[in-house]
CSV table of C-alpha atoms and ligand atoms in Angstrom, one decimal:
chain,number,residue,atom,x,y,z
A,1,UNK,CA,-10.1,-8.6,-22.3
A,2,UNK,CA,-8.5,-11.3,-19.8
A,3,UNK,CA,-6.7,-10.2,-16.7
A,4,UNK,CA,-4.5,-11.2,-14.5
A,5,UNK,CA,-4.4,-9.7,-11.1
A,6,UNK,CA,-1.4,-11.1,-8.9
A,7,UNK,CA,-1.2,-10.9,-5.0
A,8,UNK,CA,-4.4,-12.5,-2.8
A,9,UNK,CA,-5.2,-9.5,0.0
A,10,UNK,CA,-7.7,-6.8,0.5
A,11,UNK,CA,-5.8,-4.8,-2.4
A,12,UNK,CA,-5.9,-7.3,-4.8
A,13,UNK,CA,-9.9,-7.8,-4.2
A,14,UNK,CA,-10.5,-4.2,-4.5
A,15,UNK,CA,-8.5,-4.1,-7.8
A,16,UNK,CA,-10.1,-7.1,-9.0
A,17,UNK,CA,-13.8,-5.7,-8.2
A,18,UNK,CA,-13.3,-2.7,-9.7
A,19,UNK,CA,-11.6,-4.1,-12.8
A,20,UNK,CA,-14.8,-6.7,-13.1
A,21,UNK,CA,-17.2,-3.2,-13.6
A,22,UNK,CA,-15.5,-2.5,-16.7
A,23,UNK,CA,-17.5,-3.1,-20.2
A,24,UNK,CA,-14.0,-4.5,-21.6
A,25,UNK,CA,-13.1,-6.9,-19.1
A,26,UNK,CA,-14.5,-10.6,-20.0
A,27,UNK,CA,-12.5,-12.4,-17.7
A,28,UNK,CA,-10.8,-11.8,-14.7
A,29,UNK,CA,-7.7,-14.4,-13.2
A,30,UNK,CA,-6.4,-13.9,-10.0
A,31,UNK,CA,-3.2,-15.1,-8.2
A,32,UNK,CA,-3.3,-16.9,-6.1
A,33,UNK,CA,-6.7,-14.9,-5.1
A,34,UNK,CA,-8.8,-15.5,-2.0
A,35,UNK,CA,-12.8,-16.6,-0.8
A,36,UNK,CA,-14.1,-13.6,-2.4
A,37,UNK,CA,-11.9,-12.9,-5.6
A,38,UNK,CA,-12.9,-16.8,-6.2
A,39,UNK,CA,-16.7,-15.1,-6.3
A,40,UNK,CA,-15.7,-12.6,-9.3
A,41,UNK,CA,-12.6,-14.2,-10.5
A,42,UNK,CA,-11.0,-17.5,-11.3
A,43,UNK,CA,-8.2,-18.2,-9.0
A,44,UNK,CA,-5.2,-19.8,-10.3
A,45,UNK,CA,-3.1,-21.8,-7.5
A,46,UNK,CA,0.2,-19.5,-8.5
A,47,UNK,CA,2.1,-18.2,-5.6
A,48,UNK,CA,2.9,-14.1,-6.2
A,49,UNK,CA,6.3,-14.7,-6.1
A,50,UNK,CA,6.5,-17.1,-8.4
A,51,UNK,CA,7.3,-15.7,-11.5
A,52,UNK,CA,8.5,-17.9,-14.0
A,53,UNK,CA,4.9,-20.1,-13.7
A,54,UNK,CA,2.9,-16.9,-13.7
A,55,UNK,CA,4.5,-15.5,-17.0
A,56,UNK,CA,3.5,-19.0,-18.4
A,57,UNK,CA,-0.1,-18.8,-17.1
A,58,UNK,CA,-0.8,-15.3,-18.7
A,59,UNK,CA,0.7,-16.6,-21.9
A,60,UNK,CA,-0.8,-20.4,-22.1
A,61,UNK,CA,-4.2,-18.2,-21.1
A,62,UNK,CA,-3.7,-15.3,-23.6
A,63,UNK,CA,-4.1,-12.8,-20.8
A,64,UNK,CA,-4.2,-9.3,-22.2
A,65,UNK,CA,-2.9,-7.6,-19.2
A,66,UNK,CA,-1.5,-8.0,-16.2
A,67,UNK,CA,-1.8,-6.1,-12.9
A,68,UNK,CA,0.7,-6.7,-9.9
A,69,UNK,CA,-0.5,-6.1,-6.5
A,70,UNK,CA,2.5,-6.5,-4.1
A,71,UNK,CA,5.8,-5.2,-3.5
A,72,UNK,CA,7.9,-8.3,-4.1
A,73,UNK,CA,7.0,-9.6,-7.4
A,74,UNK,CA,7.9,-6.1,-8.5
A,75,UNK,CA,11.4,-6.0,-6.3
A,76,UNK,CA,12.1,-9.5,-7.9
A,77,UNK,CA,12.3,-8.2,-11.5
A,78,UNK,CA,8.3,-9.7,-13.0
A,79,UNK,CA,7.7,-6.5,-14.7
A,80,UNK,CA,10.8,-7.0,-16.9
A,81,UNK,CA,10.0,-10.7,-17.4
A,82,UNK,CA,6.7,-10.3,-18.7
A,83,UNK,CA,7.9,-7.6,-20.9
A,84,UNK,CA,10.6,-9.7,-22.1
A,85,UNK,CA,8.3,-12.4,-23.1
A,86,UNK,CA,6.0,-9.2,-24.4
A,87,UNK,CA,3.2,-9.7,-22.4
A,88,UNK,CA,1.1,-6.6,-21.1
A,89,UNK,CA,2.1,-5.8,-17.1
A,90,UNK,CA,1.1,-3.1,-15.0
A,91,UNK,CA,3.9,-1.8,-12.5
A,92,UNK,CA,7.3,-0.9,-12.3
A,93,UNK,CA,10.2,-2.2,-13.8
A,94,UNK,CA,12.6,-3.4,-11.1
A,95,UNK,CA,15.2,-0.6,-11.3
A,96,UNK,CA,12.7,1.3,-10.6
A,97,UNK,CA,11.0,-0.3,-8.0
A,98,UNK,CA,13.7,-0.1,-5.7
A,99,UNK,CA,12.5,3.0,-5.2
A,100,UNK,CA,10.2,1.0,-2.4
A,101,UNK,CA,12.6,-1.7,-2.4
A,102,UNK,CA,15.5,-0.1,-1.4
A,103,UNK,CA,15.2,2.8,1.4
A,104,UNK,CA,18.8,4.1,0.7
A,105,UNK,CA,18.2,4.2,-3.1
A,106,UNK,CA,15.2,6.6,-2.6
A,107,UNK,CA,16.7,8.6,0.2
A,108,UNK,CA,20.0,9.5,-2.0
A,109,UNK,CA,17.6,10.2,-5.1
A,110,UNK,CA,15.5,12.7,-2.4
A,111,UNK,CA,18.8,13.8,-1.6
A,112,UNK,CA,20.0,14.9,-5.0
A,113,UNK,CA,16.6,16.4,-5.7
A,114,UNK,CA,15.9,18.2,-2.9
A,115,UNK,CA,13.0,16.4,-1.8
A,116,UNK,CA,11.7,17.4,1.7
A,117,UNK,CA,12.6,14.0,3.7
A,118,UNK,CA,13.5,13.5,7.5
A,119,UNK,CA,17.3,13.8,7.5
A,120,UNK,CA,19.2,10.3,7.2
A,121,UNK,CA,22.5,8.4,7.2
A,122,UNK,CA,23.6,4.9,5.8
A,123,UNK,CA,25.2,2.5,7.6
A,124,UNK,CA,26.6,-0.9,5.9
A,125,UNK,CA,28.9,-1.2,9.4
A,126,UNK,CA,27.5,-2.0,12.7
A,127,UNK,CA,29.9,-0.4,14.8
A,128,UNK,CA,29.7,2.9,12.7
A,129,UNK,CA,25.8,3.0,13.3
A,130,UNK,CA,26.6,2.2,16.9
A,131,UNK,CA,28.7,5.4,17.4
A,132,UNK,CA,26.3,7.7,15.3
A,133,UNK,CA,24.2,6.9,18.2
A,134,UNK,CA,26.1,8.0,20.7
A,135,UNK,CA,25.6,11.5,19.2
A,136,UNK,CA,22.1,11.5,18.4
A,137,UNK,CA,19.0,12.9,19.6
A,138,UNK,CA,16.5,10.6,20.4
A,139,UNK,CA,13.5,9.5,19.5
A,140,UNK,CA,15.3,7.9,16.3
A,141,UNK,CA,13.7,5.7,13.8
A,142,UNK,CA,15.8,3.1,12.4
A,143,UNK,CA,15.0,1.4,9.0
A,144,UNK,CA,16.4,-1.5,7.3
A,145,UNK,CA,17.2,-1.0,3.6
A,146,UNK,CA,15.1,-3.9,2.0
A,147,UNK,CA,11.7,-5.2,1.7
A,148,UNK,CA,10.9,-6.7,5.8
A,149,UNK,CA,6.9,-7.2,5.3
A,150,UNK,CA,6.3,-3.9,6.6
A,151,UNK,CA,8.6,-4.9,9.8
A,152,UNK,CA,11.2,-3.1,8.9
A,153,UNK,CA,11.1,0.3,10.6
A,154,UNK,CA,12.0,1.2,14.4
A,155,UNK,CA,11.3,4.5,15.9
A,156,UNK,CA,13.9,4.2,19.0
A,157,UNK,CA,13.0,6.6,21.6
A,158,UNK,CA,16.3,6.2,23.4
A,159,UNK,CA,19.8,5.2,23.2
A,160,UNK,CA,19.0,0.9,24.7
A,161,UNK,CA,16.9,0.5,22.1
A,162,UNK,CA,18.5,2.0,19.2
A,163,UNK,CA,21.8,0.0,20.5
A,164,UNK,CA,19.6,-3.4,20.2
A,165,UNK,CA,17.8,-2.4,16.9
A,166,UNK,CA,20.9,-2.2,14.8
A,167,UNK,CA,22.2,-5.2,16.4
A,168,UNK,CA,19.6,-7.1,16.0
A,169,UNK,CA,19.2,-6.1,12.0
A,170,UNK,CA,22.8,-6.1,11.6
A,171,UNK,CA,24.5,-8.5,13.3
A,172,UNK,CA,21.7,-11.0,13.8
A,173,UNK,CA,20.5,-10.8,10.6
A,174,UNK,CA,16.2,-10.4,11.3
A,175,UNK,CA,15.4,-9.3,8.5
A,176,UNK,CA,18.2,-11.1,6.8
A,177,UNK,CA,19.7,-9.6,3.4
A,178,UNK,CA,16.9,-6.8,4.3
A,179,UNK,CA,18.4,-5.4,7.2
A,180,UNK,CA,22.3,-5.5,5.9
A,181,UNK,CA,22.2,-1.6,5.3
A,182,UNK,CA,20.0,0.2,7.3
A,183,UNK,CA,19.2,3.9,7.4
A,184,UNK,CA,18.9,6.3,10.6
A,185,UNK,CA,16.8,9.4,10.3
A,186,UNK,CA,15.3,12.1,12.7
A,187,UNK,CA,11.8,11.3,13.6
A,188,UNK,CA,9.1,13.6,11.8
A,189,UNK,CA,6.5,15.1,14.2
A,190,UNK,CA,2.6,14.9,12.4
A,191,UNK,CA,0.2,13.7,10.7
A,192,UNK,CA,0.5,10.8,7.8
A,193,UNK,CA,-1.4,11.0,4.4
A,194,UNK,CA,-1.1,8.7,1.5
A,195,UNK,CA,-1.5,10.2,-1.8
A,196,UNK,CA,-1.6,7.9,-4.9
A,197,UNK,CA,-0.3,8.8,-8.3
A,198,UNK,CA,-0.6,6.5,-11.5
A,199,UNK,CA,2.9,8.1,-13.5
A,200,UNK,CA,3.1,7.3,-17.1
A,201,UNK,CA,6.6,8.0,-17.1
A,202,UNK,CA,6.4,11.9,-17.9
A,203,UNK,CA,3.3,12.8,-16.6
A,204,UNK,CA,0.9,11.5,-13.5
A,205,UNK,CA,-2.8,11.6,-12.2
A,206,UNK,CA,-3.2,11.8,-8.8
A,207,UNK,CA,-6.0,9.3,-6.6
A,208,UNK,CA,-7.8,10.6,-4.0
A,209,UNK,CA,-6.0,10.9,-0.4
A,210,UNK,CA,-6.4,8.7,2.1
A,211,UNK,CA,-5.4,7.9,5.8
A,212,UNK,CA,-4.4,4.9,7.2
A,213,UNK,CA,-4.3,3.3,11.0
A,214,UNK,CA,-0.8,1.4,11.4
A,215,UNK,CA,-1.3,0.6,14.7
A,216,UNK,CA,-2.6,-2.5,16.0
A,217,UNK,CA,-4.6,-1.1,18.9
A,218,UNK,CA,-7.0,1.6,19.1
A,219,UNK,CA,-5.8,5.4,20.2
A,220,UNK,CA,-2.7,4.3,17.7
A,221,UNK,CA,-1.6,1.6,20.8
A,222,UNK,CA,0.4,-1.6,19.9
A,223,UNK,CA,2.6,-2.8,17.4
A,224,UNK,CA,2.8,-1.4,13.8
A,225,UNK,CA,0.2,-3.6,11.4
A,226,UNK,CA,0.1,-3.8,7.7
A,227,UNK,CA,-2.9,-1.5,8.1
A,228,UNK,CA,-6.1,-1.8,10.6
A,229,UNK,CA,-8.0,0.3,8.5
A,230,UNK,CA,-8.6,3.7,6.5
A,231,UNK,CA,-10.5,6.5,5.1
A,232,UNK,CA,-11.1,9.0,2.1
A,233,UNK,CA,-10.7,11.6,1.8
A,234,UNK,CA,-7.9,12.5,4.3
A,235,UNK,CA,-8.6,14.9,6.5
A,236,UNK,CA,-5.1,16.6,6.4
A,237,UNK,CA,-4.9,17.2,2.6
A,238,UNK,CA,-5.4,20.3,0.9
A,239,UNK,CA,-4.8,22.4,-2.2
A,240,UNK,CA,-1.7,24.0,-1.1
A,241,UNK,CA,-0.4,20.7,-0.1
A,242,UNK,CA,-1.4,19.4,-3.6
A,243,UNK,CA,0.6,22.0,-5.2
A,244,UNK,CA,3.7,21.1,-2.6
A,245,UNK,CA,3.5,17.7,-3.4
A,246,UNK,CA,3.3,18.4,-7.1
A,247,UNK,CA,6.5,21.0,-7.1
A,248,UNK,CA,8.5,19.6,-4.3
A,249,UNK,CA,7.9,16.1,-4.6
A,250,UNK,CA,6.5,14.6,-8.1
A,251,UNK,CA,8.6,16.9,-10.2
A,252,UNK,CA,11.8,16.3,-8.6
A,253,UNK,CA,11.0,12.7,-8.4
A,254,UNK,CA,10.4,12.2,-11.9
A,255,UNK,CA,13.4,14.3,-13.1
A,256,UNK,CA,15.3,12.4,-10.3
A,257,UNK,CA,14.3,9.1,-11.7
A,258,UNK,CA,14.9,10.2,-15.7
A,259,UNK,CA,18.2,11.9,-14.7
A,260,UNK,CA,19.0,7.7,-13.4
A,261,UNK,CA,17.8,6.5,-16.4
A,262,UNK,CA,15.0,4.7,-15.1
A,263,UNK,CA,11.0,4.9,-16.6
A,264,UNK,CA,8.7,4.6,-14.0
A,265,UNK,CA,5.2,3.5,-14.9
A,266,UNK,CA,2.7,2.1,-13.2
A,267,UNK,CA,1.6,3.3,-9.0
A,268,UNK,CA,3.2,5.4,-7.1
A,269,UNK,CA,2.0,5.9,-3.6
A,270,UNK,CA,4.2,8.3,-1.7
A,271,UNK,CA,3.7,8.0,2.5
A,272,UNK,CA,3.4,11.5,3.7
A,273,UNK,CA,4.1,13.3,6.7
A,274,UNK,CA,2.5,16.8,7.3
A,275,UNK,CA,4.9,18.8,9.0
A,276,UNK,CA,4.6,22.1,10.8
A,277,UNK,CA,6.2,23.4,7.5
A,278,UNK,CA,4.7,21.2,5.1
A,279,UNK,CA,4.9,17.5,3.7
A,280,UNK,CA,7.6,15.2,3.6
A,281,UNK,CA,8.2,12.0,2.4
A,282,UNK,CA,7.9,9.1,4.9
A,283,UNK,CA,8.6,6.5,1.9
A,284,UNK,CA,7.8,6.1,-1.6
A,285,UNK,CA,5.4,2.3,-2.5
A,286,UNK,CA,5.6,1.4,-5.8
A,287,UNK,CA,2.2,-0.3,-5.6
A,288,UNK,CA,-1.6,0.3,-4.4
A,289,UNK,CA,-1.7,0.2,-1.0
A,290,UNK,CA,-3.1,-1.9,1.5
A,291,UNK,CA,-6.1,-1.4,2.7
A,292,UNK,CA,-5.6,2.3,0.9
A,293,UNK,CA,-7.3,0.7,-2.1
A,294,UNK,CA,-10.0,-0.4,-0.4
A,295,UNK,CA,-11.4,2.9,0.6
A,296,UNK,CA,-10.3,4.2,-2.7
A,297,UNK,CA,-11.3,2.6,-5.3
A,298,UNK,CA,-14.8,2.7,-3.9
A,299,UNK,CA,-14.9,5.9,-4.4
A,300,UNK,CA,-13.6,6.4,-8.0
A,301,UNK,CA,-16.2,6.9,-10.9
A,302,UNK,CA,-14.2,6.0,-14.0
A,303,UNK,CA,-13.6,3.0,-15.3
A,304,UNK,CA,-9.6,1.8,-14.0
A,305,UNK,CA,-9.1,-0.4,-16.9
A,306,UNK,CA,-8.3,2.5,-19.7
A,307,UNK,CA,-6.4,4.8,-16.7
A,308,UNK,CA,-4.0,1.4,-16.6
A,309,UNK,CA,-3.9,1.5,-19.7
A,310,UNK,CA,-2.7,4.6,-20.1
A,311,UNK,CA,-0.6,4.9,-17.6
A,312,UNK,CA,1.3,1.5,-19.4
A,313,UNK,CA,1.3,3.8,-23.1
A,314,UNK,CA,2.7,6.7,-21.0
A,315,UNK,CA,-0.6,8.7,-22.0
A,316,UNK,CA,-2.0,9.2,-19.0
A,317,UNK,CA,-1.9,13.0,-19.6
A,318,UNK,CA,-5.2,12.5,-21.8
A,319,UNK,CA,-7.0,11.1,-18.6
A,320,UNK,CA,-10.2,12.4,-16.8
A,321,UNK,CA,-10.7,10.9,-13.4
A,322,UNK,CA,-14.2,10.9,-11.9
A,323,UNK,CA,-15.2,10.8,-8.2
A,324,UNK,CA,-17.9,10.1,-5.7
A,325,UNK,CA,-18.2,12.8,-4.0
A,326,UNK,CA,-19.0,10.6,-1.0
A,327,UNK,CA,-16.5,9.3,1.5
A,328,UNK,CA,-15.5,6.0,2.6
A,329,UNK,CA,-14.3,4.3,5.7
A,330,UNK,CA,-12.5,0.8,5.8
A,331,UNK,CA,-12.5,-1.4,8.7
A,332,UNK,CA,-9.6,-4.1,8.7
A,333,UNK,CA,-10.7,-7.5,10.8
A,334,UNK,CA,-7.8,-9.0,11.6
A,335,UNK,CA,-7.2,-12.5,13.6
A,336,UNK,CA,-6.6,-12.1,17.1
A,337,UNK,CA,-2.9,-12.2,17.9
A,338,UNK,CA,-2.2,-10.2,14.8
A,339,UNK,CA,0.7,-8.8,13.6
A,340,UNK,CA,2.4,-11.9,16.0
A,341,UNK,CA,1.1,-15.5,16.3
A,342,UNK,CA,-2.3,-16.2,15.3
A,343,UNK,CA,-4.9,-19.4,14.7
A,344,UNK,CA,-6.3,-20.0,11.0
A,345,UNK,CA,-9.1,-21.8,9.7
A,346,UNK,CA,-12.0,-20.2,11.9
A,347,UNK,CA,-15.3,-19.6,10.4
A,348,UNK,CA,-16.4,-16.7,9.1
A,349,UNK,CA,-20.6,-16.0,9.0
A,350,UNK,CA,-22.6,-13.3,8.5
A,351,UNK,CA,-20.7,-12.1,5.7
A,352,UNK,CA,-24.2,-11.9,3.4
A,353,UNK,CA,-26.3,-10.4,6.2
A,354,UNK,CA,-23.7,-7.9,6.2
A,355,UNK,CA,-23.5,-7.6,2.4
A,356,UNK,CA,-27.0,-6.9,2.4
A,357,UNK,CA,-26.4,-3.3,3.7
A,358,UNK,CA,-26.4,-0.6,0.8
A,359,UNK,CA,-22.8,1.2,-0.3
A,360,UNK,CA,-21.2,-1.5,1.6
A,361,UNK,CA,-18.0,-3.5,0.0
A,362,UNK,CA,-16.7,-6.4,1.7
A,363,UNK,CA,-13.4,-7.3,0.6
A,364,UNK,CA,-11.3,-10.6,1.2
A,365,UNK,CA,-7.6,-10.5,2.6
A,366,UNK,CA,-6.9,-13.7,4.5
A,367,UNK,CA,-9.9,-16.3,3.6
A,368,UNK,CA,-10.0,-19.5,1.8
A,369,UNK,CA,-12.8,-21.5,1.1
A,370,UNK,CA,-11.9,-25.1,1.3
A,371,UNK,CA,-15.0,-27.3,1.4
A,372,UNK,CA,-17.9,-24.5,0.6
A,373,UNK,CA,-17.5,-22.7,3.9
A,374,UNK,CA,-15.2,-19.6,4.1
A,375,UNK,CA,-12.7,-19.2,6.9
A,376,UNK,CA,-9.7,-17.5,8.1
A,377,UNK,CA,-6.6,-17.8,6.8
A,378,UNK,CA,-4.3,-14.9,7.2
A,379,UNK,CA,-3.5,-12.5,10.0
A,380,UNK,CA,-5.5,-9.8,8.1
A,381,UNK,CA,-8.7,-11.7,7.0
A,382,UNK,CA,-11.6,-9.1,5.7
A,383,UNK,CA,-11.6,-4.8,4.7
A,384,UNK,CA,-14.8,-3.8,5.2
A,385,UNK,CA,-15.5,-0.6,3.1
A,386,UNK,CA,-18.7,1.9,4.0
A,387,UNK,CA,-19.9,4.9,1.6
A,388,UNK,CA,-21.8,7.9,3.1
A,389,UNK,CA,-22.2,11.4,2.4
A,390,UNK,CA,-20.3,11.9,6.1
A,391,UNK,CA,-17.4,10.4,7.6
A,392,UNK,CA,-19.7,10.2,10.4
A,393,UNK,CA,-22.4,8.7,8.6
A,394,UNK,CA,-20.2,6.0,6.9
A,395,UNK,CA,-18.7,4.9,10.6
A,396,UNK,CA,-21.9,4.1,11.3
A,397,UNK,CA,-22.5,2.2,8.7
A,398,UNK,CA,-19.1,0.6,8.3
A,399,UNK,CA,-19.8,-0.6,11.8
A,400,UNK,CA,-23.1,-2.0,11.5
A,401,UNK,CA,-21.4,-4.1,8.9
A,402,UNK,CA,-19.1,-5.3,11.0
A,403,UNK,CA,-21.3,-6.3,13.6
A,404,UNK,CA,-22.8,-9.0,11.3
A,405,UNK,CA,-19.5,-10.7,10.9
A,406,UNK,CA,-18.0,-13.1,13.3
A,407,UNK,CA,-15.3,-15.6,13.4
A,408,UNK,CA,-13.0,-16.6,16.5
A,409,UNK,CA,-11.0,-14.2,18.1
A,410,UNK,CA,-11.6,-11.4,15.5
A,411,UNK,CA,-9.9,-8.1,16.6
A,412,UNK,CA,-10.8,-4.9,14.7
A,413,UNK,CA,-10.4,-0.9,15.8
A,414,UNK,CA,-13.3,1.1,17.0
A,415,UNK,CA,-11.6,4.1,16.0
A,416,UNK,CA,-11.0,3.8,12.8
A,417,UNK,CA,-11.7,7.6,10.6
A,418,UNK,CA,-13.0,8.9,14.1
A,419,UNK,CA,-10.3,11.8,14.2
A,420,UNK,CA,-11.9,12.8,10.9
A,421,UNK,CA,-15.3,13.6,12.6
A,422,UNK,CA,-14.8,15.2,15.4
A,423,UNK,CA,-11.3,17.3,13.6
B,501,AMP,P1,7.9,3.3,6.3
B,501,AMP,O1,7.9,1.8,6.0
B,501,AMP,O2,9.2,4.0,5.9
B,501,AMP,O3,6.7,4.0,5.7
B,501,AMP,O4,7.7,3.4,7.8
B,501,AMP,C1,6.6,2.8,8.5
B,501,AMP,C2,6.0,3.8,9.4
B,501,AMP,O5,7.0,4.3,10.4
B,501,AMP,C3,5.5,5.1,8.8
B,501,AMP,O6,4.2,4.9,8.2
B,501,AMP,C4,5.5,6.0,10.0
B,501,AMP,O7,4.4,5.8,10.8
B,501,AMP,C5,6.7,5.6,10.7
B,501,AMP,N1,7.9,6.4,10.3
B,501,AMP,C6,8.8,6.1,9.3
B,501,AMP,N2,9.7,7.1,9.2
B,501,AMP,C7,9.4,8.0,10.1
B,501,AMP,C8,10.0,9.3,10.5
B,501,AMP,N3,11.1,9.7,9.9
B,501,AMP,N4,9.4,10.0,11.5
B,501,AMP,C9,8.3,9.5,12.1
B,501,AMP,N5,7.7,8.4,11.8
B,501,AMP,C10,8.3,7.6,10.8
């Protein structure tokens, strides 16, 4: 088979690797890829977002299936493209990605289905929002409706900067259309979790949990990141909460969802919170996550090809997933300055003598390789992924790893998974 893997970060990588291992895949295309899917992969100099030119590449290239790595191809309507021009696609449908693409959309769904979520209201008025805050209690967080790169979401921990938050997305437009509408909800006290499904439609298989580190800074200092890093299992997740998730969250969801009309196939990654009295949804993704995947997917012992397949027939009931007992930790090296301002096109060495270490996977985010060297070229440049039979023991290892790998001004966490050892 030929396939088409669309987005260039850490995720896209990891899906790309793992797809690679599997006995049907001949071929693998990536979009517009990076320095190490160009190792496994052909890249193809297509922009994610540009979807007209991709749907012509898969079919000039008779590419037998298609798998879509970010959030805005999906927002933008490229699942229903390809399927209009009846070419194979993993992911959502655009109605019902705006399950991720619109917060307001998911939050009156959770509201008619009873999903345990943080209490919200809507605002499409300035001035309303304004005086809702008069009567609040604070901290608040503040989220615009629409994709914002991860930007989107303020926690406001008092009244001055609630006030500037809605003017800013409101009236000054900073996340432009995004920001239009913007939800206010009570802030959820502890712990996050990310639990991946793939849903078939009717039915769904869950991934194995993960954590993630937002913040840019270690001890969770510093602005919120695309992700600094991660780890699997998460040390939060249980049973009970499986079977919470499962009864008070999928099932509703789905029903939700059918009750609207709307099929949803392909990922769904849910953003937990766990709660004093149980989990609640943070957000619903309608993609892999990022760098989720990249401890994941390490992990996983089947084949993904025939589960993405399956989830795409709506069969994904018949599915057996099998896992590595063995954990994984991911270290995120970002470019210095990151999530603001930051310099491209720095070297990157030591990536082999760091390869070289066993049940180590070094994954490409931000790097290009223009004249035979690799360097930076994103804000988030390498995922650095570390199997051991310990969360302790795969720190260690994860950080050796690192250690072999330099560029300029490269800013990582030290304390990535390290709540998972001593907790
Ligand atoms: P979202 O894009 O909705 O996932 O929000 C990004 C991050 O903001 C989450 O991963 C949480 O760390 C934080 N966050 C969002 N909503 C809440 C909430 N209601 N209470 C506490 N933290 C939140």
């Amino acid at each position: 088979m030929k396939i088409l893997v669309i987005g260039g970060g850490g995720r896209e990588h990891a899906l790309a690797w793992k797809l690679e291992q599997s006995p049907d895949v001949d071929r693998i295309f990536c979009a517009p890829g990076n320095a190490g899917t160009a190792a496994i992969a052909e890249n193809v100099a297509i922009p994610a977002t540009d979807l007209p030119a991709l749907a012509r590449f898969a079919k000039e290239n008779h590419v037998d299936l298609t798998v879509i790595g970010p959030d805005d191809p999906l927002a933008a309507g490229i699942v229903d493209l390809f399927v209009a021009e009846k070419l194979r696609v993993f992911g959502p449908t655009k109605s019902a990605a705006r399950i991720e693409s619109s917060k307001i959309f998911a939050k009156e769904l959770m509201r008619a289905q009873k999903i345990p979520t943080a209490k919200a209201s809507t605002f499409s008025d300035s001035d309303q929002a304004l005086r809702y805050c008069e009567k609040v209690e604070f901290p608040v967080v503040i989220k615009a409706d629409g994709l914002a790169l991860g930007k989107g979401v303020i926690v406001a921990p008092d009244a001055a900067t609630a006030r500037s938050t809605i003017f800013s997305m409101m009236n000054e437009a900073r996340f432009g259309e995004a920001g239009r509408r913007i939800v206010i909800e009570e802030f959820l006290r502890g712990s996050e979790c990310s639990l991946h499904a793939l849903v078939d439609g009717k039915n769904y298989r869950l991934l194995e949990s993960a954590r993630d580190h937002k913040r840019v800074f270690d001890g969770d200092k510093g602005s919120n990141t695309g992700g600094m890093g991660a780890f699997s299992p998460a040390n939060n997740w249980n049973r009970q909460l499986q079977d919470q998730l499962d009864k008070k969250i999928m099932q509703p969801l789905l029903r939700g969802l059918r009750e609207e009309g709307i099929i949803f196939r392909g990922l769904l990654y849910p953003g937990l919170m766990i709660t004093e009295t149980g989990a609640y949804v943070v957000e619903f993704n309608c993609r892999f996550g990022d760098p989720e995947t990249q401890a994941i997917l390490p992990r996983m012992k089947s084949d993904l090809l025939p589960l993405l397949e399956a989830t795409i027939d709506g069969k994904i009931d018949n599915c057996t997933i099998e896992w590595d007992e063995r954990v994984t930790v991911t270290i995120v090296l970002a470019s210095g300055g990151y999530p603001g301002k930051y310099k491209t096109g720095k070297p990157i060495s030591g990536l082999e003598e760091a390869a070289k270490l066993k049940n180590v996977q070094i994954f490409h985010a931000g790097t290009r390789r223009p004249n035979g060297e690799i360097v930076t070229a994103g804000g988030r440049v390498l995922a650095v992924t570390a199997l051991g039979s310990t969360m302790e023991s795969a720190r260690a290892r994860v950080y050796e790893a690192v250690s072999r790998i330099h560029f300029e001004s490269c800013h990582y966490r030290r304390d990535i998974a390290l709540g998972a050892v001593s907790g």
